[in-house]
Amino acid sequence: MSIAVVSTGGTIASTDDSGGDATPDLSGADLVAATPGLDDVALRVEEFSTMPSPHFTVDRMLDLAVLVRDLDADDGVEGVVVTQGTDVLEETAYFLDLCYDGETPVVVTGAMRNPSLASPDGPANLLAAVRTALDADARGRGVLVAFAGRVLPAREATKVHSQMVDTFRCPEFGPLGVVEEGSVTWRRRAEHPDPTFDPDPDRLTNDVAAVYVTADAPASHLSAHADATVVCLAATGAGHLTGELVDALEDLRAADVPVIVTTRCPEGRLARSTYGFRGSERTLRRLGCLYADLNLQKTRIRAIVAHAADRLDDAFAAP
Ligand code: DAS
């Protein structure tokens, strides 16, 4: 039995030997060779890509999900570790989670400091991810993120700092566990398991807009997306829009564009029956919007996956 390490690029695989501009150029085999503490673990390496994570497309995310499913079906694989750049790691991890209901642990990790810098964090993160994937209690927990000693559910993990090494957190509810001295101490389970989707590659599209509502935002911020396949909206507070955005929302809904609303607050969910002013949850309900309880970028990933599986209504709640 072995742990499959799937290398995709990112800072963990970047060097700046060319004079200060780090770019991904290391293979998965290089990452494994540079990580102390793996001698007792049988590893196999899958070289998936060598790219910065902002270059990841949803098509590549689906390719990665197919690979993860194939590895789960392989009796020789005990766990899967995916290394990726941190910028969109939370989106890739959640994409994988939405497409995966296997028992084999799948753990995503990366690094904030590349191997050319003092104190690179990649080796420690890779080691912690492998130890997590080997932990019997990691089985059946869905896709996990292991980073800076924390183990987080893909659904909740989000990058909260642009530079610090302990950038991945779960706002509101905290990590599932922590890795210390190579073993995981689990403290909670991820409640609210998501349905699993089987996206049709031919329906997969990146044409799902993500709009962040801001004070006095004009109608154009929303109407610019009148042709989008789906629009995801991070509303203020418990689910509120500016007056002008309501005008644009009415037009979108009249044109049958699905609109999925979440809150722009890092913690908490949308209200259903607290406010009644124009642009409140009453408006969202009247216009047949759907509700999400995820951050905006994860809401968009869920919309992309659910749309590709032709299950959009099934994937989000009505207000
Ligand atoms: N921000 C870099 C990283 O942390 C780049 C990337 O996401 O690929 O990996």
Coordinates of C-alpha atoms and ligand atoms in Angstrom, one line a residue:
M1 CA 0.0 0.0 0.0
S2 CA 1.3 3.5 -0.8
I3 CA 0.5 7.1 -0.6
A4 CA 0.0 8.7 -4.0
V5 CA 1.5 12.2 -4.1
V6 CA 0.0 14.2 -6.9
S7 CA 2.1 17.2 -7.8
T8 CA 0.5 20.2 -9.6
G9 CA 3.0 23.1 -9.1
G10 CA 2.6 26.3 -7.0
T11 CA 5.1 27.8 -4.5
I12 CA 5.8 24.4 -3.0
A13 CA 7.3 23.5 -6.4
S14 CA 8.9 26.8 -7.2
T15 CA 12.5 28.0 -7.2
D16 CA 14.0 31.4 -8.0
D17 CA 17.4 30.3 -9.2
S18 CA 17.0 32.5 -12.2
G19 CA 17.3 35.7 -10.0
G20 CA 14.4 36.3 -7.7
D21 CA 11.3 35.5 -9.7
A22 CA 10.0 32.2 -8.3
T23 CA 8.2 30.0 -10.9
P24 CA 7.1 26.3 -10.5
D25 CA 9.8 24.0 -11.9
L26 CA 10.1 21.2 -9.4
S27 CA 8.6 17.8 -9.9
G28 CA 6.7 15.8 -7.4
A29 CA 9.7 13.5 -7.1
D30 CA 11.8 16.6 -6.2
L31 CA 9.3 17.6 -3.5
V32 CA 9.4 14.1 -2.0
A33 CA 13.2 13.9 -2.1
A34 CA 13.4 17.2 -0.3
T35 CA 11.1 16.2 2.6
P36 CA 12.7 14.5 5.6
G37 CA 10.7 12.0 7.6
L38 CA 9.2 10.1 4.6
D39 CA 11.7 7.2 4.6
D40 CA 9.3 4.8 6.3
V41 CA 6.4 5.6 3.9
A42 CA 5.8 3.9 0.6
L43 CA 5.1 6.7 -1.9
R44 CA 4.2 6.9 -5.5
V45 CA 4.3 10.2 -7.4
E46 CA 1.9 11.4 -10.0
E47 CA 3.3 14.3 -12.0
F48 CA 0.0 16.1 -12.9
S49 CA 1.3 19.6 -13.8
T50 CA 3.9 22.2 -13.0
M51 CA 1.8 25.4 -12.9
P52 CA 1.0 28.3 -10.7
S53 CA -2.4 27.7 -9.2
P54 CA -4.0 30.8 -10.8
H55 CA -3.5 29.1 -14.1
F56 CA -5.6 26.2 -13.1
T57 CA -8.8 25.9 -15.1
V58 CA -12.0 24.1 -14.1
D59 CA -11.2 21.6 -16.8
R60 CA -7.9 20.7 -15.1
M61 CA -9.8 20.6 -11.8
L62 CA -12.1 18.0 -13.3
D63 CA -9.1 16.1 -14.7
L64 CA -7.6 16.1 -11.1
A65 CA -10.9 14.9 -9.7
V66 CA -10.9 12.0 -12.2
L67 CA -7.4 11.1 -11.2
V68 CA -8.3 11.2 -7.5
R69 CA -11.3 8.9 -8.1
D70 CA -9.0 6.5 -10.1
L71 CA -6.5 6.5 -7.2
D72 CA -9.3 5.7 -4.8
A73 CA -10.3 2.7 -6.9
D74 CA -6.7 1.4 -6.8
D75 CA -6.3 -1.1 -4.1
G76 CA -2.6 -0.3 -3.8
V77 CA -3.4 3.3 -2.7
E78 CA -3.9 4.0 1.0
G79 CA -4.1 7.8 0.7
V80 CA -3.8 10.6 -1.7
V81 CA -1.9 13.9 -1.2
V82 CA -2.3 16.7 -3.7
T83 CA 0.2 19.6 -3.7
Q84 CA -0.9 22.8 -5.2
G85 CA -0.3 26.6 -5.2
T86 CA -2.2 28.2 -2.4
D87 CA -3.9 31.0 -4.3
V88 CA -6.8 28.8 -5.5
L89 CA -6.1 25.8 -3.4
E90 CA -9.4 26.2 -1.5
E91 CA -11.3 26.2 -4.7
T92 CA -9.5 23.1 -6.1
A93 CA -9.9 21.2 -2.8
Y94 CA -13.6 22.0 -2.7
F95 CA -14.0 21.0 -6.4
L96 CA -12.4 17.7 -5.6
D97 CA -14.6 17.3 -2.5
L98 CA -17.8 17.9 -4.5
C99 CA -16.8 15.2 -6.9
Y100 CA -15.6 12.6 -4.4
D101 CA -17.3 10.3 -2.0
G102 CA -14.6 7.7 -1.6
E103 CA -13.1 6.4 1.7
T104 CA -9.5 6.9 0.8
P105 CA -8.1 10.0 2.5
V106 CA -7.4 12.9 0.1
V107 CA -5.3 15.7 1.6
V108 CA -4.4 18.9 -0.2
T109 CA -1.4 21.0 0.8
G110 CA 1.1 23.5 -0.6
A111 CA 3.5 26.1 0.7
M112 CA 3.8 29.9 1.2
R113 CA 7.6 30.0 1.2
N114 CA 9.3 28.4 -1.8
P115 CA 12.4 26.2 -1.3
S116 CA 14.8 29.0 -2.4
L117 CA 13.8 31.1 0.7
A118 CA 14.8 30.8 4.3
S119 CA 12.5 28.5 6.2
P120 CA 10.5 27.0 3.3
D121 CA 7.3 25.4 4.7
G122 CA 6.7 22.9 1.9
P123 CA 8.5 20.0 3.4
A124 CA 6.7 20.3 6.8
N125 CA 3.3 20.7 5.0
L126 CA 4.0 17.7 2.7
L127 CA 5.1 15.6 5.7
A128 CA 2.0 16.6 7.7
A129 CA -0.3 15.9 4.7
V130 CA 1.2 12.4 4.2
R131 CA 0.8 11.7 8.0
T132 CA -2.8 12.8 7.8
A133 CA -3.5 10.6 4.7
L134 CA -2.0 7.6 6.7
D135 CA -4.3 8.3 9.7
A136 CA -7.1 5.7 9.9
D137 CA -9.4 8.4 11.2
A138 CA -9.0 10.5 8.1
R139 CA -11.0 7.9 6.1
G140 CA -14.4 9.0 4.9
R141 CA -14.0 12.6 6.0
G142 CA -14.1 14.0 2.4
V143 CA -11.2 16.0 1.0
L144 CA -9.0 17.7 3.6
V145 CA -6.5 20.5 3.6
A146 CA -3.4 20.1 5.8
F147 CA -1.4 23.3 6.2
A148 CA 0.8 24.7 8.9
G149 CA -0.1 22.0 11.4
R150 CA -3.9 22.3 10.9
V151 CA -6.3 19.8 9.3
L152 CA -9.3 21.5 7.7
P153 CA -12.3 20.4 5.7
A154 CA -12.1 21.4 2.0
R155 CA -15.6 22.9 2.4
E156 CA -14.5 25.5 5.0
A157 CA -10.8 26.0 4.4
T158 CA -10.0 29.4 3.1
K159 CA -6.8 31.4 2.6
V160 CA -6.9 34.3 5.0
H161 CA -3.5 35.9 4.6
S162 CA -1.6 36.7 1.4
Q163 CA 1.9 36.0 2.8
M164 CA 1.9 34.3 6.2
V165 CA 2.6 30.5 6.4
D166 CA -0.4 29.8 8.6
T167 CA -2.8 31.2 6.0
F168 CA -5.5 28.5 5.9
R169 CA -8.2 28.7 8.4
C170 CA -11.9 27.7 8.9
P171 CA -13.7 30.9 10.0
E172 CA -16.3 30.4 12.7
F173 CA -15.8 26.7 13.4
G174 CA -12.0 26.1 13.4
P175 CA -9.9 23.1 12.3
L176 CA -10.9 19.4 12.4
G177 CA -7.6 18.6 14.1
V178 CA -3.9 19.4 14.3
V179 CA -0.8 17.5 13.4
E180 CA 1.8 17.3 16.1
E181 CA 4.9 15.1 16.1
G182 CA 3.6 13.4 13.0
S183 CA 0.2 12.3 14.3
V184 CA -3.2 13.9 14.1
T185 CA -5.3 14.9 17.1
W186 CA -8.9 15.1 15.8
R187 CA -11.3 17.5 17.6
R188 CA -14.4 17.7 15.4
R189 CA -16.0 16.2 12.3
A190 CA -17.1 18.3 9.4
E191 CA -20.9 18.4 9.7
H192 CA -23.2 19.2 6.7
P193 CA -21.7 16.8 4.2
D194 CA -22.3 17.9 0.6
P195 CA -23.9 15.9 -2.1
T196 CA -21.5 14.3 -4.6
F197 CA -21.7 15.4 -8.2
D198 CA -20.7 13.8 -11.4
P199 CA -20.0 16.8 -13.7
D200 CA -20.4 16.3 -17.4
P201 CA -17.2 17.6 -19.0
D202 CA -19.2 19.0 -21.9
R203 CA -21.3 21.2 -19.5
L204 CA -18.3 22.4 -17.5
T205 CA -17.9 26.1 -17.9
N206 CA -15.9 28.9 -16.2
D207 CA -18.7 31.4 -17.3
V208 CA -20.1 31.6 -13.7
A209 CA -19.8 35.2 -12.5
A210 CA -18.9 36.1 -8.9
V211 CA -20.0 39.5 -7.8
Y212 CA -19.1 41.1 -4.5
V213 CA -21.7 43.7 -3.3
T214 CA -20.3 46.9 -2.0
A215 CA -21.8 50.2 -0.7
D216 CA -23.8 52.0 -3.3
A217 CA -22.8 49.5 -6.0
P218 CA -24.5 50.5 -9.3
A219 CA -26.7 48.3 -11.4
S220 CA -23.9 47.8 -13.9
H221 CA -22.0 45.7 -11.5
L222 CA -24.6 43.0 -11.9
S223 CA -26.0 43.8 -15.4
A224 CA -22.5 43.3 -16.8
H225 CA -23.2 39.6 -16.2
A226 CA -26.5 39.4 -18.0
D227 CA -25.1 36.7 -20.3
A228 CA -23.5 34.6 -17.6
T229 CA -24.5 30.9 -17.2
V230 CA -24.9 31.5 -13.4
V231 CA -24.3 34.6 -11.2
C232 CA -23.1 34.2 -7.7
L233 CA -23.5 37.2 -5.4
A234 CA -21.9 37.9 -2.1
A235 CA -24.4 40.2 -0.5
T236 CA -23.8 42.5 2.4
G237 CA -24.7 41.3 5.9
A238 CA -27.5 38.8 6.1
G239 CA -28.3 39.0 2.4
H240 CA -28.8 42.6 1.3
L241 CA -28.4 44.6 -1.9
T242 CA -28.2 48.2 -3.0
G243 CA -31.4 49.6 -4.6
E244 CA -29.7 49.8 -8.0
L245 CA -28.6 46.2 -7.8
V246 CA -32.2 45.1 -7.2
D247 CA -33.1 46.6 -10.6
A248 CA -30.4 44.6 -12.3
L249 CA -31.3 41.5 -10.3
E250 CA -34.9 41.8 -11.5
D251 CA -33.7 41.9 -15.1
L252 CA -31.4 38.9 -14.6
R253 CA -34.1 36.8 -13.1
A254 CA -36.6 37.9 -15.7
A255 CA -34.1 36.5 -18.2
D256 CA -33.9 33.3 -16.2
V257 CA -30.3 33.6 -15.2
P258 CA -29.8 31.6 -12.0
V259 CA -28.6 33.7 -9.1
I260 CA -27.0 32.2 -6.0
V261 CA -26.6 34.5 -3.0
T262 CA -24.2 34.2 -0.1
T263 CA -23.0 36.7 2.5
R264 CA -19.8 38.7 2.1
C265 CA -19.2 38.3 5.8
P266 CA -16.5 35.7 6.6
E267 CA -18.7 34.1 9.2
G268 CA -22.5 33.5 9.5
R269 CA -25.3 32.7 7.1
L270 CA -28.0 34.6 5.2
A271 CA -31.2 35.5 7.0
R272 CA -34.5 34.2 5.7
S273 CA -37.2 36.1 7.5
T274 CA -35.7 39.1 9.5
Y275 CA -35.9 42.0 7.1
G276 CA -38.4 43.1 4.6
F277 CA -37.0 46.2 2.9
R278 CA -36.4 46.4 -0.9
G279 CA -33.1 44.5 -1.4
S280 CA -33.4 42.3 1.6
E281 CA -34.0 38.6 1.9
R282 CA -37.7 39.2 1.0
T283 CA -36.5 40.5 -2.4
L284 CA -34.2 37.5 -2.9
R285 CA -37.1 35.2 -2.1
R286 CA -39.5 37.0 -4.4
L287 CA -37.0 36.8 -7.3
G288 CA -36.4 33.1 -6.8
C289 CA -32.7 33.4 -5.9
L290 CA -30.9 30.4 -4.3
Y291 CA -28.9 30.5 -1.1
A292 CA -25.4 29.3 -0.3
D293 CA -23.6 29.0 3.0
L294 CA -20.1 29.2 1.6
N295 CA -17.7 32.0 0.8
L296 CA -18.1 33.6 -2.7
Q297 CA -15.3 31.6 -4.4
K298 CA -16.6 28.3 -3.0
T299 CA -20.1 29.2 -4.0
R300 CA -18.9 29.7 -7.5
I301 CA -17.1 26.4 -7.6
R302 CA -20.2 24.6 -6.3
A303 CA -22.3 26.4 -8.9
I304 CA -19.8 25.3 -11.7
V305 CA -19.8 21.7 -10.5
A306 CA -23.6 21.5 -9.9
H307 CA -24.4 23.2 -13.3
A308 CA -22.1 20.7 -15.0
A309 CA -24.0 17.9 -13.3
D310 CA -27.3 19.5 -14.3
R311 CA -28.2 19.7 -10.6
L312 CA -28.1 23.4 -9.8
D313 CA -31.5 23.5 -7.9
D314 CA -30.6 20.5 -6.0
A315 CA -27.2 22.0 -4.9
F316 CA -28.5 25.2 -3.3
A317 CA -31.3 25.9 -0.9
A318 CA -34.2 28.2 -1.5
P319 CA -34.3 31.2 0.8
Ligands
DAS1 N1 0.8 32.1 -4.2 C1 1.5 31.0 -4.7 C2 1.4 29.8 -3.8 O1 1.2 30.0 -2.7 C3 1.3 30.8 -6.2 C4 0.3 29.7 -6.5 O2 -0.8 29.7 -6.0 O3 0.6 28.9 -7.4 O4 1.6 28.6 -4.2

